[in-house]
Amino acid sequence: MDIGSGVKSPALAQWMQAPGFLIRRLHQIHLALFAEEAAALEITPAQLSILGAVARHGGRDQSAIAEEIGLDRATLASVVARLEAAGLIRRSVSRTDQRQKLVELTAKGKNTLAKMQRQAARADERVMAPLDPSSQELFLSLLAMLVDGGNEHARAKLRMPQDNESTRPGF
């Protein structure tokens, strides 16, 4: 397998073909493409995931959002605070449980999400560009199987969407 490394060492080449290395490297590539596409709006993939979850289910508490996107609650709270400071979301205390903070998009947040969805889709298209359409479908199917099969091992569990829930890949 040629991954463009130009490395001649068989041991190093074998290490570079390990799933963990390739997954980490692909993640780095995707982050770089996402950053290029989203440079003007200064939104991270984690922030975009949170904005998307809030858009789908506004008025939910932060814990439910963390489960939906597979992010630990401490990290989510930190990112939500930054999104609130940027005026993209607003938090309020639940009337039924004072410990819960409910999250909703602001008008600015809705506008930013709409812009970012197009830019994130372009980043996704760019990362998948080396594959033909049938290979893209197979790759995404295999990735979904790996995520589903490994979810129980993650530090932050992902609540897998039900068949009747609306989802948008990448958000």
PDB file of C-alpha atoms in Angstrom:
ATOM      1  CA  MET A   1       0.000   0.000   0.000  1.00  0.00           C
ATOM      2  CA  ASP A   2       1.382   3.373  -1.005  1.00  0.00           C
ATOM      3  CA  ILE A   3       0.326   6.154   1.356  1.00  0.00           C
ATOM      4  CA  GLY A   4       2.599   8.731  -0.177  1.00  0.00           C
ATOM      5  CA  SER A   5       5.217   8.534   2.548  1.00  0.00           C
ATOM      6  CA  GLY A   6       8.151   7.729   0.293  1.00  0.00           C
ATOM      7  CA  VAL A   7       9.560   5.644   3.162  1.00  0.00           C
ATOM      8  CA  LYS A   8      11.637   2.634   2.129  1.00  0.00           C
ATOM      9  CA  SER A   9      11.906   0.868   5.511  1.00  0.00           C
ATOM     10  CA  PRO A  10       9.579  -2.185   5.541  1.00  0.00           C
ATOM     11  CA  ALA A  11       9.116  -1.919   9.315  1.00  0.00           C
ATOM     12  CA  LEU A  12       8.175   1.752   9.177  1.00  0.00           C
ATOM     13  CA  ALA A  13       5.970   1.203   6.144  1.00  0.00           C
ATOM     14  CA  GLN A  14       4.178  -1.595   8.030  1.00  0.00           C
ATOM     15  CA  TRP A  15       3.693   0.681  11.058  1.00  0.00           C
ATOM     16  CA  MET A  16       2.272   3.367   8.783  1.00  0.00           C
ATOM     17  CA  GLN A  17      -0.351   0.899   7.552  1.00  0.00           C
ATOM     18  CA  ALA A  18      -1.663   0.206  11.056  1.00  0.00           C
ATOM     19  CA  PRO A  19      -5.341   1.179  11.484  1.00  0.00           C
ATOM     20  CA  GLY A  20      -4.622   3.547  14.369  1.00  0.00           C
ATOM     21  CA  PHE A  21      -1.997   5.451  12.413  1.00  0.00           C
ATOM     22  CA  LEU A  22      -4.160   5.725   9.307  1.00  0.00           C
ATOM     23  CA  ILE A  23      -7.238   6.801  11.274  1.00  0.00           C
ATOM     24  CA  ARG A  24      -5.238   9.468  13.126  1.00  0.00           C
ATOM     25  CA  ARG A  25      -3.675  10.675   9.887  1.00  0.00           C
ATOM     26  CA  LEU A  26      -7.012  10.841   8.080  1.00  0.00           C
ATOM     27  CA  HIS A  27      -8.405  12.794  11.030  1.00  0.00           C
ATOM     28  CA  GLN A  28      -5.513  15.269  10.708  1.00  0.00           C
ATOM     29  CA  ILE A  29      -6.205  15.635   6.992  1.00  0.00           C
ATOM     30  CA  HIS A  30      -9.912  16.194   7.605  1.00  0.00           C
ATOM     31  CA  LEU A  31      -9.182  18.802  10.292  1.00  0.00           C
ATOM     32  CA  ALA A  32      -6.885  20.658   7.911  1.00  0.00           C
ATOM     33  CA  LEU A  33      -9.506  20.653   5.144  1.00  0.00           C
ATOM     34  CA  PHE A  34     -12.223  21.683   7.597  1.00  0.00           C
ATOM     35  CA  ALA A  35     -10.038  24.544   8.846  1.00  0.00           C
ATOM     36  CA  GLU A  36      -9.485  25.743   5.273  1.00  0.00           C
ATOM     37  CA  GLU A  37     -13.194  25.662   4.493  1.00  0.00           C
ATOM     38  CA  ALA A  38     -14.265  27.205   7.818  1.00  0.00           C
ATOM     39  CA  ALA A  39     -11.485  29.760   8.259  1.00  0.00           C
ATOM     40  CA  ALA A  40     -13.775  32.779   7.962  1.00  0.00           C
ATOM     41  CA  LEU A  41     -16.202  31.572  10.633  1.00  0.00           C
ATOM     42  CA  GLU A  42     -13.663  30.201  13.119  1.00  0.00           C
ATOM     43  CA  ILE A  43     -15.767  27.150  14.034  1.00  0.00           C
ATOM     44  CA  THR A  44     -14.252  23.804  15.038  1.00  0.00           C
ATOM     45  CA  PRO A  45     -15.719  20.404  14.134  1.00  0.00           C
ATOM     46  CA  ALA A  46     -16.736  19.885  17.791  1.00  0.00           C
ATOM     47  CA  GLN A  47     -18.508  23.245  17.833  1.00  0.00           C
ATOM     48  CA  LEU A  48     -20.261  22.385  14.585  1.00  0.00           C
ATOM     49  CA  SER A  49     -21.405  19.040  16.012  1.00  0.00           C
ATOM     50  CA  ILE A  50     -22.853  20.812  19.042  1.00  0.00           C
ATOM     51  CA  LEU A  51     -24.596  23.443  16.916  1.00  0.00           C
ATOM     52  CA  GLY A  52     -26.081  20.677  14.758  1.00  0.00           C
ATOM     53  CA  ALA A  53     -27.324  18.715  17.789  1.00  0.00           C
ATOM     54  CA  VAL A  54     -28.876  21.842  19.289  1.00  0.00           C
ATOM     55  CA  ALA A  55     -30.548  22.645  15.957  1.00  0.00           C
ATOM     56  CA  ARG A  56     -32.052  19.151  15.773  1.00  0.00           C
ATOM     57  CA  HIS A  57     -33.260  19.156  19.376  1.00  0.00           C
ATOM     58  CA  GLY A  58     -33.301  22.711  20.734  1.00  0.00           C
ATOM     59  CA  GLY A  59     -34.084  23.113  24.399  1.00  0.00           C
ATOM     60  CA  ARG A  60     -32.325  19.901  25.405  1.00  0.00           C
ATOM     61  CA  ASP A  61     -29.949  19.677  28.298  1.00  0.00           C
ATOM     62  CA  GLN A  62     -26.192  19.558  27.822  1.00  0.00           C
ATOM     63  CA  SER A  63     -25.906  15.906  28.955  1.00  0.00           C
ATOM     64  CA  ALA A  64     -28.278  14.728  26.222  1.00  0.00           C
ATOM     65  CA  ILE A  65     -26.320  16.693  23.630  1.00  0.00           C
ATOM     66  CA  ALA A  66     -23.051  15.159  24.865  1.00  0.00           C
ATOM     67  CA  GLU A  67     -24.504  11.660  24.416  1.00  0.00           C
ATOM     68  CA  GLU A  68     -25.846  12.447  20.966  1.00  0.00           C
ATOM     69  CA  ILE A  69     -22.461  13.510  19.600  1.00  0.00           C
ATOM     70  CA  GLY A  70     -20.188  11.299  21.725  1.00  0.00           C
ATOM     71  CA  LEU A  71     -18.432  14.086  23.619  1.00  0.00           C
ATOM     72  CA  ASP A  72     -17.642  13.959  27.323  1.00  0.00           C
ATOM     73  CA  ARG A  73     -19.710  16.327  29.443  1.00  0.00           C
ATOM     74  CA  ALA A  74     -16.757  18.378  30.710  1.00  0.00           C
ATOM     75  CA  THR A  75     -15.529  19.099  27.187  1.00  0.00           C
ATOM     76  CA  LEU A  76     -19.057  19.827  26.029  1.00  0.00           C
ATOM     77  CA  ALA A  77     -19.575  22.331  28.865  1.00  0.00           C
ATOM     78  CA  SER A  78     -16.355  24.125  27.921  1.00  0.00           C
ATOM     79  CA  VAL A  79     -17.228  24.292  24.218  1.00  0.00           C
ATOM     80  CA  VAL A  80     -20.815  25.371  24.965  1.00  0.00           C
ATOM     81  CA  ALA A  81     -19.462  28.224  27.110  1.00  0.00           C
ATOM     82  CA  ARG A  82     -17.359  29.412  24.153  1.00  0.00           C
ATOM     83  CA  LEU A  83     -20.343  29.139  21.796  1.00  0.00           C
ATOM     84  CA  GLU A  84     -22.447  31.143  24.240  1.00  0.00           C
ATOM     85  CA  ALA A  85     -19.733  33.805  24.536  1.00  0.00           C
ATOM     86  CA  ALA A  86     -19.710  34.045  20.732  1.00  0.00           C
ATOM     87  CA  GLY A  87     -23.478  34.602  20.743  1.00  0.00           C
ATOM     88  CA  LEU A  88     -24.239  31.381  18.839  1.00  0.00           C
ATOM     89  CA  ILE A  89     -26.258  29.685  21.577  1.00  0.00           C
ATOM     90  CA  ARG A  90     -28.009  30.635  24.774  1.00  0.00           C
ATOM     91  CA  ARG A  91     -28.294  28.540  27.904  1.00  0.00           C
ATOM     92  CA  SER A  92     -31.042  28.601  30.464  1.00  0.00           C
ATOM     93  CA  VAL A  93     -31.720  26.665  33.638  1.00  0.00           C
ATOM     94  CA  SER A  94     -34.450  24.044  33.382  1.00  0.00           C
ATOM     95  CA  ARG A  95     -37.658  24.911  35.221  1.00  0.00           C
ATOM     96  CA  THR A  96     -38.088  21.282  36.271  1.00  0.00           C
ATOM     97  CA  ASP A  97     -34.502  20.538  37.317  1.00  0.00           C
ATOM     98  CA  GLN A  98     -32.270  23.412  38.415  1.00  0.00           C
ATOM     99  CA  ARG A  99     -29.159  21.273  37.751  1.00  0.00           C
ATOM    100  CA  GLN A 100     -29.890  21.061  34.031  1.00  0.00           C
ATOM    101  CA  LYS A 101     -28.780  23.689  31.566  1.00  0.00           C
ATOM    102  CA  LEU A 102     -30.894  23.803  28.422  1.00  0.00           C
ATOM    103  CA  VAL A 103     -29.325  24.943  25.178  1.00  0.00           C
ATOM    104  CA  GLU A 104     -30.890  26.714  22.182  1.00  0.00           C
ATOM    105  CA  LEU A 105     -29.507  28.315  19.042  1.00  0.00           C
ATOM    106  CA  THR A 106     -29.617  32.071  18.645  1.00  0.00           C
ATOM    107  CA  ALA A 107     -30.413  33.675  15.283  1.00  0.00           C
ATOM    108  CA  LYS A 108     -26.660  34.153  14.808  1.00  0.00           C
ATOM    109  CA  GLY A 109     -26.137  30.468  15.631  1.00  0.00           C
ATOM    110  CA  LYS A 110     -28.722  29.368  13.050  1.00  0.00           C
ATOM    111  CA  ASN A 111     -27.081  31.554  10.406  1.00  0.00           C
ATOM    112  CA  THR A 112     -23.597  30.285  11.264  1.00  0.00           C
ATOM    113  CA  LEU A 113     -24.782  26.663  11.216  1.00  0.00           C
ATOM    114  CA  ALA A 114     -26.323  27.118   7.765  1.00  0.00           C
ATOM    115  CA  LYS A 115     -23.053  28.540   6.422  1.00  0.00           C
ATOM    116  CA  MET A 116     -20.935  25.910   8.162  1.00  0.00           C
ATOM    117  CA  GLN A 117     -22.960  22.975   6.879  1.00  0.00           C
ATOM    118  CA  ARG A 118     -22.045  23.926   3.307  1.00  0.00           C
ATOM    119  CA  GLN A 119     -18.392  24.394   4.217  1.00  0.00           C
ATOM    120  CA  ALA A 120     -18.235  21.146   6.216  1.00  0.00           C
ATOM    121  CA  ALA A 121     -19.811  19.296   3.302  1.00  0.00           C
ATOM    122  CA  ARG A 122     -17.063  20.674   1.045  1.00  0.00           C
ATOM    123  CA  ALA A 123     -14.410  19.461   3.495  1.00  0.00           C
ATOM    124  CA  ASP A 124     -16.061  16.020   3.533  1.00  0.00           C
ATOM    125  CA  GLU A 125     -16.157  15.959  -0.276  1.00  0.00           C
ATOM    126  CA  ARG A 126     -12.479  16.877  -0.430  1.00  0.00           C
ATOM    127  CA  VAL A 127     -11.424  14.194   2.034  1.00  0.00           C
ATOM    128  CA  MET A 128     -13.421  11.580   0.099  1.00  0.00           C
ATOM    129  CA  ALA A 129     -12.342  12.798  -3.366  1.00  0.00           C
ATOM    130  CA  PRO A 130      -9.662  10.114  -3.903  1.00  0.00           C
ATOM    131  CA  LEU A 131     -12.406   7.444  -3.780  1.00  0.00           C
ATOM    132  CA  ASP A 132     -14.923   6.736  -6.536  1.00  0.00           C
ATOM    133  CA  PRO A 133     -18.613   6.917  -5.484  1.00  0.00           C
ATOM    134  CA  SER A 134     -19.003   3.185  -4.798  1.00  0.00           C
ATOM    135  CA  SER A 135     -15.783   3.144  -2.742  1.00  0.00           C
ATOM    136  CA  GLN A 136     -17.025   6.184  -0.800  1.00  0.00           C
ATOM    137  CA  GLU A 137     -20.236   4.345   0.055  1.00  0.00           C
ATOM    138  CA  LEU A 138     -18.320   1.238   1.125  1.00  0.00           C
ATOM    139  CA  PHE A 139     -15.831   3.289   3.165  1.00  0.00           C
ATOM    140  CA  LEU A 140     -18.611   5.135   5.025  1.00  0.00           C
ATOM    141  CA  SER A 141     -20.429   1.879   5.671  1.00  0.00           C
ATOM    142  CA  LEU A 142     -17.288   0.287   7.113  1.00  0.00           C
ATOM    143  CA  LEU A 143     -16.555   3.372   9.241  1.00  0.00           C
ATOM    144  CA  ALA A 144     -20.106   3.264  10.619  1.00  0.00           C
ATOM    145  CA  MET A 145     -19.646  -0.423  11.489  1.00  0.00           C
ATOM    146  CA  LEU A 146     -16.394   0.357  13.319  1.00  0.00           C
ATOM    147  CA  VAL A 147     -17.962   3.234  15.261  1.00  0.00           C
ATOM    148  CA  ASP A 148     -21.026   1.190  16.147  1.00  0.00           C
ATOM    149  CA  GLY A 149     -18.961  -1.857  17.117  1.00  0.00           C
ATOM    150  CA  GLY A 150     -16.472   0.113  19.187  1.00  0.00           C
ATOM    151  CA  ASN A 151     -18.841   2.579  20.836  1.00  0.00           C
ATOM    152  CA  GLU A 152     -18.857   0.676  24.128  1.00  0.00           C
ATOM    153  CA  HIS A 153     -15.094   1.175  24.462  1.00  0.00           C
ATOM    154  CA  ALA A 154     -15.161   4.947  24.044  1.00  0.00           C
ATOM    155  CA  ARG A 155     -14.620   7.245  27.004  1.00  0.00           C
ATOM    156  CA  ALA A 156     -17.689   9.226  25.912  1.00  0.00           C
ATOM    157  CA  LYS A 157     -20.404   6.938  24.588  1.00  0.00           C
ATOM    158  CA  LEU A 158     -22.316   7.938  21.502  1.00  0.00           C
ATOM    159  CA  ARG A 159     -26.063   7.469  21.688  1.00  0.00           C
ATOM    160  CA  MET A 160     -26.708   5.916  18.326  1.00  0.00           C
ATOM    161  CA  PRO A 161     -29.644   7.564  16.478  1.00  0.00           C
ATOM    162  CA  GLN A 162     -32.859   5.621  16.111  1.00  0.00           C
ATOM    163  CA  ASP A 163     -34.105   4.809  12.615  1.00  0.00           C
ATOM    164  CA  ASN A 164     -36.769   7.503  12.829  1.00  0.00           C
ATOM    165  CA  GLU A 165     -34.383  10.297  13.876  1.00  0.00           C
ATOM    166  CA  SER A 166     -33.246  12.865  11.346  1.00  0.00           C
ATOM    167  CA  THR A 167     -29.485  12.919  10.959  1.00  0.00           C
ATOM    168  CA  ARG A 168     -26.963  14.697   8.800  1.00  0.00           C
ATOM    169  CA  PRO A 169     -23.608  13.000   8.295  1.00  0.00           C
ATOM    170  CA  GLY A 170     -20.790  14.893   9.946  1.00  0.00           C
ATOM    171  CA  PHE A 171     -22.952  16.811  12.392  1.00  0.00           C
TER     172      PHE A 171
END
